[in-house]
GROMACS .gro file of C-alpha atoms in nm:
model
  227
    1VAL     CA    1  -6.502  11.920  -1.082
    2ARG     CA    2  -6.773  12.101  -1.280
    3ALA     CA    3  -7.034  11.826  -1.289
    4ALA     CA    4  -7.267  12.025  -1.515
    5LEU     CA    5  -7.010  12.003  -1.797
    6ALA     CA    6  -6.952  11.627  -1.768
    7THR     CA    7  -7.064  11.413  -2.061
    8GLY     CA    8  -7.162  11.046  -2.062
    9ILE     CA    9  -7.157  10.758  -2.308
   10PHE     CA   10  -7.381  10.799  -2.613
   11GLU     CA   11  -7.535  10.553  -2.856
   12THR     CA   12  -7.651  10.615  -3.213
   13ASP     CA   13  -7.927  10.440  -3.405
   14LEU     CA   14  -7.762  10.348  -3.735
   15ASP     CA   15  -8.097  10.344  -3.917
   16THR     CA   16  -8.221  10.686  -3.805
   17GLY     CA   17  -7.893  10.855  -3.712
   18GLU     CA   18  -8.044  10.967  -3.381
   19SER     CA   19  -7.821  10.974  -3.072
   20SER     CA   20  -7.914  10.932  -2.707
   21VAL     CA   21  -7.737  10.899  -2.373
   22LEU     CA   22  -7.654  10.539  -2.287
   23VAL     CA   23  -7.477  10.602  -1.954
   24GLU     CA   24  -7.503  10.921  -1.750
   25PRO     CA   25  -7.188  11.055  -1.573
   26ALA     CA   26  -7.301  10.967  -1.219
   27ASN     CA   27  -6.993  11.097  -1.033
   28GLY     CA   28  -6.954  11.428  -1.213
   29TYR     CA   29  -6.668  11.315  -1.440
   30THR     CA   30  -6.675  11.296  -1.818
   31LEU     CA   31  -6.675  10.933  -1.940
   32LEU     CA   32  -6.446  10.810  -2.217
   33LEU     CA   33  -6.303  10.501  -2.386
   34PRO     CA   34  -6.620  10.288  -2.373
   35THR     CA   35  -6.560   9.912  -2.402
   36TRP     CA   36  -6.832   9.646  -2.416
   37SER     CA   37  -6.793   9.319  -2.232
   38PRO     CA   38  -6.816   9.023  -2.476
   39ASP     CA   39  -7.163   8.927  -2.353
   40GLY     CA   40  -7.295   9.284  -2.387
   41ARG     CA   41  -7.415   9.302  -2.026
   42PHE     CA   42  -7.155   9.560  -1.918
   43ILE     CA   43  -6.993   9.865  -2.069
   44SER     CA   44  -6.673   9.987  -1.907
   45PHE     CA   45  -6.507  10.325  -1.939
   46ASP     CA   46  -6.265  10.565  -1.772
   47GLU     CA   47  -6.380  10.857  -1.562
   48LEU     CA   48  -6.182  11.159  -1.680
   49VAL     CA   49  -5.998  11.295  -1.377
   50TYR     CA   50  -5.674  11.413  -1.538
   51MET     CA   51  -5.609  11.524  -1.895
   52GLU     CA   52  -5.327  11.272  -1.944
   53GLY     CA   53  -5.312  10.902  -1.875
   54ARG     CA   54  -5.591  10.657  -1.792
   55GLY     CA   55  -5.871  10.748  -1.555
   56PRO     CA   56  -6.035  10.536  -1.282
   57PHE     CA   57  -6.200  10.218  -1.410
   58THR     CA   58  -6.580  10.221  -1.403
   59TYR     CA   59  -6.852  10.010  -1.559
   60TYR     CA   60  -7.228  10.006  -1.598
   61ASP     CA   61  -7.431   9.690  -1.534
   62PHE     CA   62  -7.734   9.707  -1.763
   63GLU     CA   63  -7.918   9.413  -1.603
   64ALA     CA   64  -7.884   9.555  -1.253
   65GLY     CA   65  -7.905   9.919  -1.362
   66LYS     CA   66  -7.596  10.005  -1.156
   67TYR     CA   67  -7.305  10.244  -1.212
   68ILE     CA   68  -7.000  10.084  -1.047
   69ALA     CA   69  -6.677  10.281  -0.996
   70TRP     CA   70  -6.363  10.106  -0.875
   71GLY     CA   71  -6.188  10.434  -0.802
   72ASP     CA   72  -5.848  10.337  -0.948
   73PRO     CA   73  -5.711  10.321  -1.303
   74LEU     CA   74  -5.648   9.973  -1.445
   75GLY     CA   75  -5.438  10.089  -1.740
   76ASN     CA   76  -5.478   9.858  -2.040
   77TYR     CA   77  -5.746   9.601  -1.960
   78ASP     CA   78  -5.955   9.329  -2.122
   79TRP     CA   79  -6.280   9.153  -2.027
   80SER     CA   80  -6.286   8.775  -1.999
   81PRO     CA   81  -6.528   8.614  -2.248
   82ASP     CA   82  -6.785   8.546  -1.974
   83GLY     CA   83  -6.762   8.901  -1.837
   84GLU     CA   84  -6.670   8.780  -1.489
   85THR     CA   85  -6.300   8.874  -1.476
   86LEU     CA   86  -6.075   9.157  -1.594
   87ALA     CA   87  -5.709   9.136  -1.692
   88TYR     CA   88  -5.504   9.457  -1.668
   89ASP     CA   89  -5.153   9.597  -1.633
   90LEU     CA   90  -5.182   9.920  -1.425
   91LEU     CA   91  -5.001  10.105  -1.705
   92SER     CA   92  -5.198  10.426  -1.665
   93TYR     CA   93  -4.943  10.663  -1.821
   94ALA     CA   94  -4.578  10.617  -1.925
   95PRO     CA   95  -4.426  10.284  -1.815
   96THR     CA   96  -4.221  10.284  -1.496
   97GLY     CA   97  -4.074   9.936  -1.546
   98SER     CA   98  -4.267   9.787  -1.256
   99GLU     CA   99  -4.586   9.700  -1.446
  100ARG     CA  100  -4.719   9.342  -1.431
  101VAL     CA  101  -5.028   9.165  -1.562
  102PHE     CA  102  -5.305   9.098  -1.310
  103THR     CA  103  -5.656   8.953  -1.305
  104ARG     CA  104  -5.942   9.046  -1.076
  105PRO     CA  105  -6.298   8.915  -1.054
  106ARG     CA  106  -6.549   9.178  -1.160
  107ALA     CA  107  -6.761   9.122  -0.849
  108ASN     CA  108  -6.469   9.112  -0.604
  109GLN     CA  109  -6.232   9.404  -0.622
  110GLY     CA  110  -6.006   9.254  -0.355
  111GLY     CA  111  -5.930   8.934  -0.546
  112GLU     CA  112  -5.633   9.060  -0.747
  113VAL     CA  113  -5.397   8.789  -0.876
  114GLN     CA  114  -5.063   8.856  -1.045
  115VAL     CA  115  -5.038   8.654  -1.367
  116SER     CA  116  -4.710   8.758  -1.527
  117PRO     CA  117  -4.398   8.644  -1.339
  118GLU     CA  118  -4.157   8.873  -1.161
  119THR     CA  119  -3.846   8.969  -1.355
  120GLN     CA  120  -3.521   9.131  -1.247
  121GLN     CA  121  -3.562   9.389  -1.521
  122GLY     CA  122  -3.843   9.490  -1.751
  123TYR     CA  123  -4.221   9.496  -1.733
  124SER     CA  124  -4.530   9.322  -1.872
  125PHE     CA  125  -4.836   9.488  -2.023
  126TYR     CA  126  -5.131   9.481  -2.268
  127PRO     CA  127  -5.316   9.159  -2.166
  128VAL     CA  128  -5.574   9.014  -2.407
  129TYR     CA  129  -5.793   8.713  -2.331
  130SER     CA  130  -5.813   8.422  -2.573
  131PRO     CA  131  -6.163   8.361  -2.712
  132ASN     CA  132  -6.217   8.064  -2.478
  133GLY     CA  133  -6.078   8.251  -2.176
  134THR     CA  134  -5.812   7.993  -2.088
  135GLN     CA  135  -5.509   8.197  -2.199
  136LEU     CA  136  -5.378   8.551  -2.188
  137ALA     CA  137  -5.159   8.702  -2.456
  138TYR     CA  138  -4.951   8.999  -2.344
  139LEU     CA  139  -4.626   9.180  -2.408
  140ASN     CA  140  -4.309   9.171  -2.205
  141ASN     CA  141  -4.042   9.438  -2.236
  142PRO     CA  142  -3.726   9.283  -2.088
  143GLY     CA  143  -3.516   9.595  -2.140
  144GLY     CA  144  -3.720   9.841  -1.936
  145PRO     CA  145  -3.895  10.170  -2.027
  146GLU     CA  146  -3.622  10.290  -2.263
  147SER     CA  147  -3.637   9.978  -2.481
  148THR     CA  148  -3.868   9.936  -2.783
  149GLN     CA  149  -3.823   9.558  -2.809
  150HIS     CA  150  -4.125   9.358  -2.694
  151THR     CA  151  -4.155   8.984  -2.646
  152LEU     CA  152  -4.494   8.839  -2.739
  153VAL     CA  153  -4.613   8.596  -2.470
  154VAL     CA  154  -4.904   8.353  -2.436
  155GLN     CA  155  -4.969   8.221  -2.086
  156GLU     CA  156  -5.200   7.941  -1.975
  157LEU     CA  157  -5.406   8.071  -1.686
  158ALA     CA  158  -5.461   7.734  -1.516
  159SER     CA  159  -5.102   7.608  -1.521
  160GLY     CA  160  -4.909   7.934  -1.556
  161GLU     CA  161  -4.716   7.785  -1.849
  162ILE     CA  162  -4.558   8.056  -2.065
  163ARG     CA  163  -4.486   8.041  -2.437
  164GLU     CA  164  -4.267   8.314  -2.586
  165LEU     CA  165  -4.345   8.390  -2.951
  166GLY     CA  166  -4.053   8.609  -3.051
  167SER     CA  167  -3.926   8.964  -3.012
  168TYR     CA  168  -4.067   9.254  -3.214
  169GLU     CA  169  -4.011   9.628  -3.223
  170SER     CA  170  -4.280   9.858  -3.081
  171VAL     CA  171  -4.576   9.620  -3.077
  172TRP     CA  172  -4.927   9.771  -3.081
  173TYR     CA  173  -5.290   9.661  -3.112
  174LEU     CA  174  -5.262   9.298  -3.005
  175GLU     CA  175  -5.567   9.086  -3.090
  176TRP     CA  176  -5.667   8.717  -3.110
  177SER     CA  177  -5.826   8.568  -3.420
  178PRO     CA  178  -6.187   8.462  -3.352
  179ASP     CA  179  -6.094   8.091  -3.358
  180GLY     CA  180  -5.809   8.138  -3.109
  181LYS     CA  181  -5.549   7.989  -3.344
  182ALA     CA  182  -5.363   8.308  -3.427
  183LEU     CA  183  -5.258   8.644  -3.287
  184LEU     CA  184  -5.260   8.965  -3.487
  185PHE     CA  185  -5.055   9.271  -3.402
  186SER     CA  186  -4.873   9.561  -3.559
  187ALA     CA  187  -4.502   9.616  -3.499
  188GLY     CA  188  -4.206   9.811  -3.633
  189PRO     CA  189  -4.088  10.172  -3.638
  190TYR     CA  190  -4.357  10.439  -3.599
  191ASP     CA  191  -4.349  10.537  -3.967
  192ALA     CA  192  -4.313  10.181  -4.101
  193GLN     CA  193  -4.550   9.961  -3.902
  194GLN     CA  194  -4.644   9.619  -4.037
  195VAL     CA  195  -4.933   9.390  -3.945
  196TYR     CA  196  -4.822   9.044  -3.836
  197GLY     CA  197  -5.012   8.723  -3.788
  198TYR     CA  198  -4.866   8.460  -3.556
  199ASP     CA  199  -4.995   8.111  -3.630
  200LEU     CA  200  -5.005   7.934  -3.294
  201THR     CA  201  -5.043   7.593  -3.460
  202ARG     CA  202  -4.741   7.628  -3.687
  203GLY     CA  203  -4.538   7.844  -3.454
  204GLU     CA  204  -4.451   8.111  -3.709
  205ALA     CA  205  -4.516   8.478  -3.776
  206VAL     CA  206  -4.588   8.624  -4.119
  207VAL     CA  207  -4.636   8.980  -4.240
  208LEU     CA  208  -4.995   9.029  -4.355
  209ALA     CA  209  -4.998   9.395  -4.454
  210GLU     CA  210  -4.826   9.729  -4.430
  211GLY     CA  211  -4.972   9.969  -4.177
  212GLY     CA  212  -5.094   9.996  -3.820
  213GLN     CA  213  -5.426  10.004  -3.638
  214GLN     CA  214  -5.664  10.053  -3.930
  215THR     CA  215  -5.497   9.783  -4.136
  216LEU     CA  216  -5.507   9.548  -3.838
  217VAL     CA  217  -5.886   9.569  -3.828
  218SER     CA  218  -5.906   9.448  -4.187
  219ALA     CA  219  -5.650   9.173  -4.126
  220ALA     CA  220  -5.842   9.056  -3.820
  221LEU     CA  221  -6.156   9.016  -4.030
  222HIS     CA  222  -5.966   8.811  -4.288
  223PRO     CA  223  -5.691   8.622  -4.101
  224GLN     CA  224  -5.458   8.431  -4.332
  225VAL     CA  225  -5.252   8.244  -4.077
  226THR     CA  226  -5.496   8.005  -3.917
  227ALA     CA  227  -5.461   7.634  -3.986
   0.00000   0.00000   0.00000
């Protein structure tokens, strides 16, 4: 590791255009993929150890002024609304078929709990907390790593009750609407992605737009499927 070449997380003043370092690379690794916790107290990121796949999960606590490295990759992860828990799938590179969805308290690295059930075949990934923190939406691939069909799932965290919302091809960019009444995602072949909205009240999915990630951002700002 050449610590002198490592870069941290930067912030930019939108009024002046000036940039400054927000988080220094304390362990000698370049920091990437910054993600704010919903309350703004923490910013998480990967430490770049390898050029491919996800790096070890790390976060900075602004109130305590601490740089906290967990030492292991979490794969795809999401902060709970109160910033106290993380949901993740350990999918740090290509899927192996053994991935599951877990939660772990931020302040207790040893408190890992498996959320998604065991299956004879397939894997679960891409957890996203509902706005009130009582549910997780995630994807289940029942066919294994070679399959592109994904089942959209919403699971109650308290009871473990699972609701399957249909099967879609190559789902990406799963998000909740701000009111928690709908899910937005893109799905379909790589060159023909569509943005869907699933109305959880009506129990139906509708196509909102053609496109992928960029279109999803616009659709999320103007959801058309909430009751």
